[in-house]
């Protein structure tokens, strides 16, 4: 279980003249084994909250507890898929997926197996020897996903993992992710800008507002599972459409309220 | 043409390339190659003609033919090798040590604020000072033998390695460091698996600069404190107005510099291919 308790975060510019309030007093409880999406306008602090929850940055105020322990740094059972891929340009796709396993001291033979499986899971088993600069944006993103999956984390933080994919692959990857998730029910926190994606994947959609970043709505999505077996039926069901319209209406209000909209 | 492209798409680039092959090569590299070789050839030709026509005094300017003759003679009778070996030994030891010490030091300085704050005054001072001025001191401390000369080369080259490596570390993408951190990499792993490979192009660029500095320092050290080596050869020939021999020494040093530079350039392309492929 992830407990976010009164988290606020301020970014301070290098010369300490500007203070930017990225998150203000966010409290959330995320039950283990649930799939939760963060949805909200650009700049509302979704990435910031993910980095805080993963222990990459310490919040200005408040704290995060995971499984009864206070988060004060990264842990081996948590993995992150980064919005900007963050692949190592001097390593092949394989090498990138292998990186966390190598760092965590897994034996080479075992590593090879795990990497091969992770690459297959994202449909890139034939691209193992390619370097990041030889891959498309969507492929890089999937390598980032494979890298996070390779460590077999109980908590998966995914920051717009499908943002760079074309719509068809994106839907295929959503199905893959659902299938995968149904097999082991990790706790997933998934950031997205797509309302449909959030509704289709999640048990809960948490909506954020800007200036400062804060939670404005928390919507339980009680669509039946599994959802990947007949995704068309799910996506055309009245309930799905109802959720989507509700969320979109609220999101629109946020977007209209944005200063630069 | 368009039909060929449509039916055999995989082969379509080939006829295109063949058709415009020469023009393409010319545009890509032909002109550059001609300019490169043309320039140097013209220079050598003018030099030779000038010397033969009597426009240049051979006592001062020598001539390409005389220099080649001298070089061949010194290679054949073997008199050049002790000098080459002596210089290579100093250069190799001094350069090797400067990489071995400079790279780790630059890595640590780039990574740790404390280490940087402590060492930076020294590196700034050493970098700003003319390191050759230390030679008399080095000779007093270390004697006139190999050690003082290696020390001078080291002093000159190592500072370049430190500064370049440090610059390479400062430009490392912070997001990659954060990524490694998120996957539980410890400081040593971050250093070896993130910082070092990211900084590698800077380190190699530093080595290329350091090769030049090394050669300068070898010559200076040998002029002042040696009875063999290319620096000594040049200095002694200068005293005897043997300009051809001076040029032989310079030529050997320049060739070594160009070759080492080429080798490092090649190594950079091999070791950091993403740097080149990303833009091209
Ligand atoms: N390192 C930083 N230094 C200063 N300000 C930052 C930093 N990182 C983020 N911010 C600011 O904090 C705010 C929240 O950023 P964050 O990346 O968390 O937004 P986000 O919700 O993930 O946006 P997006 O949907 O565009 O990815 C933004 O206004 C951004 O400008
Ligand atoms: Mg973001």
XYZ file of C-alpha atoms and ligand atoms in Angstrom:
573
model
C 0.000 0.000 0.000
C 1.221 3.485 -0.907
C 0.295 6.289 1.454
C 0.974 9.821 0.358
C 0.571 12.044 3.386
C 0.220 15.789 2.970
C 2.877 16.039 0.293
C 3.801 19.484 -0.994
C 6.707 20.264 -3.243
C 8.373 23.500 -4.188
C 11.033 23.784 -6.849
C 13.567 26.483 -6.156
C 15.478 27.969 -9.075
C 19.260 27.684 -9.119
C 19.836 31.284 -7.962
C 17.130 30.862 -5.286
C 15.128 33.817 -6.572
C 12.124 31.906 -7.881
C 10.041 29.425 -5.984
C 7.560 27.303 -7.853
C 4.897 25.392 -6.022
C 4.507 22.187 -8.014
C 2.381 20.252 -5.520
C 0.264 21.415 -2.649
C -0.872 19.168 0.177
C -1.580 15.961 -1.717
C -2.847 12.998 0.288
C -3.685 9.683 -1.298
C -3.919 6.040 -0.380
C -3.262 3.473 -3.056
C -4.147 -0.111 -2.136
C -1.722 -2.834 -3.173
C -2.660 -4.620 -6.346
C -4.624 -1.734 -7.786
C -4.110 0.072 -11.030
C -4.318 3.818 -10.522
C -4.039 6.543 -13.150
C -3.006 10.151 -12.700
C -4.720 12.461 -15.123
C -4.353 16.197 -15.351
C -3.144 19.133 -17.389
C 0.500 19.542 -18.249
C 2.586 20.939 -15.414
C 0.247 19.910 -12.597
C 2.960 17.892 -10.865
C 2.220 14.319 -11.927
C 5.849 13.530 -12.701
C 6.918 15.288 -9.536
C 4.585 13.152 -7.423
C 5.797 9.982 -9.119
C 9.431 10.891 -8.425
C 8.556 11.603 -4.813
C 6.699 8.298 -4.423
C 9.628 6.414 -5.933
C 12.063 8.117 -3.576
C 13.988 10.037 -6.224
C 13.288 13.398 -4.645
C 12.331 14.338 -1.127
C 9.162 16.408 -0.869
C 9.336 19.860 0.706
C 6.578 18.813 3.095
C 4.826 15.589 3.942
C 5.944 12.030 3.443
C 5.261 8.858 1.530
C 4.921 5.472 3.160
C 5.006 2.218 1.248
C 4.120 -1.051 2.987
C 4.545 0.563 6.358
C 7.973 1.998 5.625
C 8.813 5.593 5.039
C 10.204 6.204 1.556
C 13.606 7.841 1.718
C 15.170 6.591 -1.494
C 14.683 4.124 -4.331
C 14.021 0.480 -3.512
C 14.556 -2.707 -5.538
C 10.855 -3.583 -5.604
C 9.893 -0.291 -7.250
C 10.595 0.586 -10.857
C 9.905 3.607 -12.967
C 9.184 4.063 -16.653
C 10.399 7.557 -17.470
C 8.491 10.064 -19.532
C 11.650 10.930 -21.480
C 12.789 7.288 -21.833
C 16.220 7.999 -20.290
C 17.969 5.207 -22.167
C 21.742 4.973 -22.067
C 22.879 5.879 -25.587
C 26.031 3.747 -25.390
C 24.104 0.567 -24.622
C 22.035 -1.505 -27.006
C 18.368 -2.150 -26.300
C 19.429 -5.384 -24.568
C 22.090 -3.588 -22.603
C 19.592 -1.023 -21.432
C 17.109 -3.613 -20.257
C 19.951 -5.473 -18.612
C 21.183 -2.411 -16.745
C 19.107 -2.695 -13.553
C 19.724 -6.458 -13.310
C 23.449 -5.941 -13.687
C 23.419 -3.229 -11.056
C 21.450 -5.445 -8.699
C 23.951 -8.235 -9.140
C 22.011 -10.886 -11.043
C 24.160 -13.622 -12.653
C 24.757 -13.261 -16.370
C 22.965 -16.394 -17.523
C 19.861 -15.511 -15.596
C 20.080 -11.926 -16.802
C 20.085 -13.073 -20.419
C 16.888 -15.026 -19.887
C 15.096 -12.227 -18.085
C 16.105 -9.655 -20.699
C 14.963 -11.864 -23.549
C 11.611 -12.332 -21.872
C 11.193 -8.612 -21.124
C 12.037 -7.675 -24.727
C 9.495 -10.186 -25.990
C 6.877 -8.749 -23.666
C 7.155 -5.373 -25.368
C 7.426 -6.932 -28.841
C 11.011 -5.897 -29.484
C 12.816 -9.229 -29.302
C 14.255 -8.620 -32.770
C 15.709 -5.245 -31.840
C 17.941 -6.299 -28.960
C 21.166 -5.314 -30.697
C 19.934 -1.879 -31.808
C 21.197 1.270 -30.148
C 18.654 3.831 -28.921
C 19.506 6.257 -31.742
C 18.520 3.524 -34.183
C 15.072 3.083 -32.636
C 11.898 5.096 -33.098
C 10.409 7.077 -30.230
C 7.804 4.405 -29.586
C 10.435 1.669 -29.570
C 12.572 3.598 -27.114
C 9.573 3.967 -24.883
C 8.942 0.238 -24.989
C 12.581 -0.424 -24.109
C 12.073 1.820 -21.092
C 9.042 -0.288 -20.203
C 10.943 -3.543 -20.660
C 13.706 -2.220 -18.426
C 11.245 -1.485 -15.642
C 9.501 -4.849 -16.058
C 12.797 -6.749 -16.021
C 13.337 -6.187 -12.315
C 9.945 -7.727 -11.498
C 8.866 -4.845 -9.261
C 5.853 -4.958 -6.961
C 5.357 -1.252 -7.592
C 5.461 0.101 -11.084
C 5.455 3.845 -11.693
C 4.746 4.606 -15.309
C 5.105 8.172 -16.502
C 3.183 8.511 -19.772
C 4.656 5.221 -20.963
C 2.600 5.167 -24.146
C 2.872 8.864 -24.951
C 5.184 8.390 -27.921
C 3.317 5.466 -29.481
C 1.082 5.690 -32.511
C -2.624 5.084 -31.747
C -2.689 1.480 -32.997
C 0.398 0.314 -31.145
C -0.819 2.259 -28.169
C -4.030 0.252 -28.017
C -2.125 -2.975 -28.520
C 0.210 -2.052 -25.694
C -2.735 -1.227 -23.450
C -4.077 -4.732 -24.055
C -0.635 -6.225 -23.439
C -0.317 -4.258 -20.246
C -3.739 -5.393 -19.056
C -2.906 -8.996 -19.819
C 0.386 -8.680 -18.020
C -1.180 -6.901 -15.094
C -3.901 -9.522 -14.732
C -1.236 -12.192 -14.434
C 0.438 -10.698 -11.355
C -1.561 -7.632 -10.229
C 1.286 -5.367 -9.341
C 0.497 -1.985 -7.919
C 0.677 0.384 -10.862
C 0.614 4.156 -10.874
C 0.130 5.246 -14.440
C 0.364 8.820 -15.688
C -1.479 9.635 -18.879
C -3.075 12.495 -20.767
C -5.596 10.210 -22.437
C -8.982 9.971 -20.745
C -9.870 6.792 -22.629
C -6.622 5.148 -21.632
C -7.075 6.080 -17.986
C -10.637 4.735 -17.873
C -9.827 1.576 -19.800
C -6.849 0.585 -17.661
C -7.615 1.778 -14.169
C -9.355 0.845 -10.986
C -9.134 4.483 -10.012
C -8.535 7.693 -11.888
C -7.075 10.514 -9.851
C -7.475 13.917 -11.406
C -5.079 16.756 -10.762
C -5.503 20.492 -11.107
C -2.821 23.106 -11.582
C -1.405 26.140 -9.805
C -0.615 24.658 -7.453
C -0.773 20.980 -8.378
C -3.412 19.256 -6.266
C -5.925 16.420 -6.384
C -9.335 17.553 -7.608
C -11.151 14.275 -8.078
C -10.754 10.595 -7.296
C -12.977 8.385 -9.401
C -13.384 4.634 -8.910
C -13.748 2.820 -12.229
C -15.731 -0.322 -11.566
C -15.727 -1.727 -15.077
C -15.504 -5.538 -15.113
C -12.167 -7.296 -15.492
C -10.444 -8.775 -17.358
C -10.699 -5.970 -19.837
C -8.296 -7.220 -22.482
C -10.328 -10.231 -23.559
C -13.014 -8.108 -25.205
C -11.785 -4.553 -25.213
C -14.287 -3.434 -27.830
C -17.212 -4.439 -25.679
C -15.723 -2.559 -22.731
C -14.980 0.551 -24.726
C -18.455 0.745 -26.191
C -20.313 -0.081 -22.986
C -22.560 2.706 -21.649
C -20.676 2.669 -18.363
C -17.328 3.280 -20.054
C -18.777 6.147 -22.049
C -20.328 7.586 -18.933
C -16.983 7.552 -17.080
C -15.202 9.013 -20.020
C -17.662 11.861 -20.430
C -17.671 12.682 -16.713
C -13.903 12.799 -16.549
C -13.561 14.717 -19.757
C -16.034 17.332 -18.497
C -13.999 17.870 -15.330
C -10.743 17.910 -17.232
C -12.092 20.506 -19.643
C -12.910 22.746 -16.717
C -9.296 22.466 -15.553
C -7.910 23.170 -18.981
C -10.123 26.227 -19.427
C -9.030 27.494 -16.030
C -5.356 27.235 -16.994
C -3.714 30.644 -17.287
C -2.109 29.929 -20.640
C -5.005 28.004 -22.182
C 12.374 4.637 -62.704
C 9.285 5.137 -60.644
C 8.106 1.695 -61.703
C 11.356 0.114 -60.585
C 11.000 1.832 -57.271
C 7.471 0.604 -56.867
C 8.119 -3.031 -57.754
C 11.533 -3.497 -56.165
C 11.580 -1.002 -53.340
C 14.469 -2.665 -51.586
C 16.786 -2.059 -54.511
C 15.657 1.398 -55.458
C 18.518 3.327 -53.849
C 21.196 1.437 -55.774
C 20.658 2.752 -59.324
C 20.232 6.208 -57.907
C 23.574 6.046 -56.190
C 25.328 4.624 -59.235
C 23.910 7.275 -61.534
C 25.185 10.170 -59.479
C 28.174 8.291 -58.030
C 31.064 10.477 -59.123
C 29.201 13.732 -58.630
C 28.077 12.541 -55.229
C 31.578 11.517 -54.185
C 32.923 14.814 -55.434
C 30.392 16.779 -53.430
C 30.815 14.684 -50.320
C 34.565 14.306 -50.100
C 36.297 14.769 -53.455
C 36.660 18.509 -53.230
C 37.814 18.309 -49.631
C 40.397 15.639 -50.465
C 41.724 17.621 -53.418
C 41.986 20.769 -51.310
C 43.753 18.918 -48.512
C 46.339 17.187 -50.651
C 46.522 19.981 -53.189
C 47.380 22.563 -50.562
C 50.186 20.585 -48.979
C 51.580 19.411 -52.329
C 51.686 22.945 -53.659
C 53.438 24.100 -50.512
C 56.128 21.423 -50.766
C 56.567 22.047 -54.488
C 57.000 25.789 -54.009
C 59.474 25.172 -51.220
C 61.552 22.859 -53.396
C 61.388 25.178 -56.394
C 62.267 28.147 -54.214
C 65.308 26.355 -52.829
C 66.526 25.222 -56.255
C 65.925 28.573 -57.896
C 67.919 30.238 -55.176
C 65.048 32.334 -53.776
C 65.464 30.604 -50.441
C 68.806 30.228 -48.706
C 69.253 26.456 -48.172
C 71.260 27.178 -45.035
C 68.115 28.591 -43.409
C 65.260 26.960 -45.249
C 66.755 23.628 -46.292
C 64.569 21.948 -48.915
C 62.171 19.004 -49.073
C 64.656 16.942 -51.083
C 67.469 17.600 -48.620
C 65.217 16.746 -45.700
C 64.083 13.470 -47.250
C 67.658 12.604 -48.081
C 68.693 13.268 -44.506
C 65.790 11.295 -43.120
C 66.532 8.294 -45.334
C 70.192 8.443 -44.404
C 69.460 8.599 -40.679
C 67.022 5.718 -40.920
C 69.416 3.602 -42.997
C 72.471 4.110 -40.817
C 70.267 3.718 -37.758
C 71.390 6.943 -36.125
C 67.833 8.207 -35.659
C 66.495 5.267 -33.637
C 68.130 5.954 -30.271
C 66.601 9.437 -30.411
C 63.177 8.163 -31.401
C 63.252 5.507 -28.708
C 64.386 7.932 -26.016
C 61.634 10.422 -26.892
C 58.985 7.728 -27.238
C 59.864 6.432 -23.814
C 59.449 9.821 -22.163
C 56.298 10.591 -24.126
C 54.745 7.193 -23.456
C 55.443 7.207 -19.738
C 54.456 10.827 -19.228
C 51.293 10.595 -21.316
C 50.285 7.233 -19.875
C 50.656 8.478 -16.322
C 48.758 11.659 -17.063
C 45.787 9.656 -18.360
C 46.008 7.164 -15.507
C 46.015 9.906 -12.878
C 44.138 12.682 -14.673
C 41.013 10.741 -15.611
C 40.187 9.410 -12.117
C 40.978 12.781 -10.613
C 38.739 14.567 -13.117
C 35.957 12.053 -12.471
C 36.145 12.596 -8.727
C 36.350 16.363 -9.062
C 33.379 16.442 -11.392
C 31.294 14.264 -9.125
C 32.099 15.528 -5.646
C 31.701 19.145 -4.629
C 34.078 18.623 -1.700
C 36.876 17.174 -3.773
C 36.421 19.840 -6.389
C 36.533 22.658 -3.855
C 39.724 21.223 -2.376
C 41.614 20.542 -5.579
C 40.369 23.240 -7.907
C 42.759 25.978 -6.689
C 45.660 23.686 -7.550
C 44.389 22.708 -10.972
C 43.513 26.293 -11.883
C 46.963 27.469 -10.813
C 48.777 24.675 -12.621
C 46.723 25.189 -15.751
C 47.369 28.922 -15.786
C 51.093 28.621 -15.228
C 53.635 27.848 -17.958
C 54.500 24.341 -16.824
C 57.890 24.370 -18.578
C 58.991 26.837 -15.922
C 58.949 23.945 -13.475
C 61.697 22.111 -15.341
C 64.626 23.562 -13.345
C 62.855 22.620 -10.137
C 62.078 19.151 -11.412
C 65.720 18.669 -12.339
C 66.828 19.786 -8.878
C 64.359 17.439 -7.246
C 64.535 14.449 -9.540
C 67.909 14.711 -11.221
C 68.748 14.994 -14.872
C 67.620 11.471 -15.805
C 64.401 10.069 -17.188
C 62.287 10.927 -14.149
C 62.444 14.709 -14.391
C 61.557 14.638 -18.087
C 58.637 12.273 -17.536
C 57.549 14.530 -14.683
C 57.485 17.573 -16.939
C 55.431 15.763 -19.584
C 53.107 14.552 -16.868
C 52.658 18.024 -15.420
C 51.724 19.467 -18.787
C 49.433 16.680 -19.996
C 47.793 15.563 -16.806
C 46.255 18.968 -16.204
C 44.577 18.781 -19.600
C 43.203 15.340 -18.764
C 41.835 16.559 -15.425
C 40.136 19.607 -16.897
C 38.619 17.776 -19.851
C 37.414 14.834 -17.805
C 35.851 17.168 -15.283
C 34.092 19.065 -18.059
C 32.813 15.744 -19.387
C 31.408 14.842 -15.988
C 29.620 18.159 -15.561
C 27.738 17.719 -18.842
C 26.461 14.214 -18.002
C 22.693 14.077 -18.428
C 21.308 14.310 -14.890
C 18.270 12.296 -15.910
C 20.484 9.303 -16.678
C 22.064 9.575 -13.264
C 18.601 9.741 -11.724
C 17.540 6.715 -13.754
C 20.512 4.701 -12.539
C 19.796 5.844 -9.015
C 16.171 4.727 -9.357
C 17.382 1.246 -10.273
C 19.505 1.122 -7.120
C 22.906 1.791 -8.638
C 25.440 2.738 -5.985
C 27.929 5.570 -6.366
C 30.649 3.321 -7.780
C 28.248 1.841 -10.341
C 26.995 5.297 -11.303
C 30.598 6.345 -11.824
C 31.584 3.325 -13.914
C 28.359 2.735 -15.822
C 26.981 6.253 -16.315
C 29.555 8.976 -15.722
C 32.564 7.345 -17.354
C 30.855 6.310 -20.609
C 29.087 9.673 -20.899
C 32.314 11.557 -20.341
C 34.299 9.327 -22.707
C 34.110 11.636 -25.742
C 35.447 14.472 -23.597
C 38.188 12.254 -22.225
C 39.284 11.279 -25.714
C 39.174 14.910 -26.837
C 41.369 15.656 -23.833
C 43.790 12.919 -24.873
C 44.070 14.478 -28.308
C 45.006 17.813 -26.789
C 47.340 16.090 -24.347
C 49.226 14.378 -27.189
C 50.175 17.809 -28.526
C 51.207 19.026 -25.111
C 53.200 15.844 -24.514
C 55.254 16.344 -27.667
C 56.020 19.956 -26.750
C 57.122 18.945 -23.279
C 59.304 16.104 -24.573
C 61.168 18.493 -26.839
C 61.616 21.121 -24.152
C 62.831 18.599 -21.602
C 65.271 17.050 -24.045
C 66.637 20.407 -25.150
C 67.500 21.308 -21.595
C 68.378 18.061 -19.979
C 69.419 15.351 -22.362
C 72.041 13.900 -24.642
C 69.592 11.998 -26.784
C 66.033 12.231 -28.009
C 64.421 14.140 -30.832
C 64.496 17.396 -28.853
C 68.226 17.000 -28.377
C 68.658 16.088 -32.041
C 66.844 19.226 -33.132
C 68.671 21.463 -30.726
C 72.079 20.077 -31.604
C 71.413 20.310 -35.350
C 70.245 23.886 -34.893
C 73.532 24.748 -33.231
C 75.373 23.331 -36.248
C 73.098 25.095 -38.756
C 72.084 21.648 -40.007
C 68.576 22.785 -40.954
C 67.760 19.557 -42.779
C 68.285 17.624 -39.571
C 66.180 20.120 -37.615
C 63.374 19.484 -40.076
C 63.838 15.716 -39.809
C 63.271 15.973 -36.063
C 60.247 18.212 -36.508
C 58.880 15.935 -39.192
C 59.142 12.819 -37.050
C 57.432 14.587 -34.135
C 54.682 15.984 -36.328
C 54.068 12.583 -37.885
C 53.790 11.005 -34.464
C 51.313 13.710 -33.445
C 49.165 13.278 -36.534
C 49.135 9.488 -36.234
C 48.196 9.520 -32.563
C 45.491 12.049 -33.218
C 44.074 9.918 -36.012
C 44.183 6.869 -33.779
C 42.264 8.682 -31.040
C 39.730 10.039 -33.504
C 39.152 6.515 -34.724
C 38.857 5.266 -31.149
C 36.288 7.936 -30.407
C 34.156 6.876 -33.342
C 34.401 3.273 -32.231
C 33.754 3.900 -28.559
C 31.150 6.652 -28.820
C 29.282 5.890 -32.038
C 26.061 7.519 -30.835
C 27.788 10.898 -30.846
C 28.350 10.673 -34.577
C 25.300 8.793 -35.736
C 22.832 11.003 -33.958
C 23.612 13.953 -36.187
C 24.435 12.124 -39.373
N 13.575 20.309 -11.738
C 12.649 21.293 -11.758
N 12.992 22.552 -11.428
C 12.073 23.538 -11.426
N 10.797 23.376 -11.751
C 10.390 22.143 -12.093
C 11.297 21.038 -12.129
N 10.618 19.936 -12.516
C 9.355 20.350 -12.718
N 9.204 21.665 -12.468
C 7.963 22.432 -12.549
O 7.009 21.816 -11.727
C 5.764 21.741 -12.389
C 5.290 20.320 -12.397
O 6.135 19.571 -13.228
P 5.872 18.048 -13.558
O 6.942 17.584 -14.461
O 5.675 17.303 -12.306
O 4.486 18.164 -14.355
P 3.640 17.027 -15.074
O 2.301 17.029 -14.464
O 4.384 15.755 -15.116
O 3.519 17.641 -16.549
P 3.457 16.872 -17.947
O 2.084 16.320 -18.080
O 3.708 17.953 -18.946
O 4.523 15.839 -17.933
C 5.943 22.316 -13.775
O 5.362 23.595 -13.812
C 7.425 22.421 -13.963
O 7.746 23.613 -14.613
Mg 5.317 14.654 -16.555
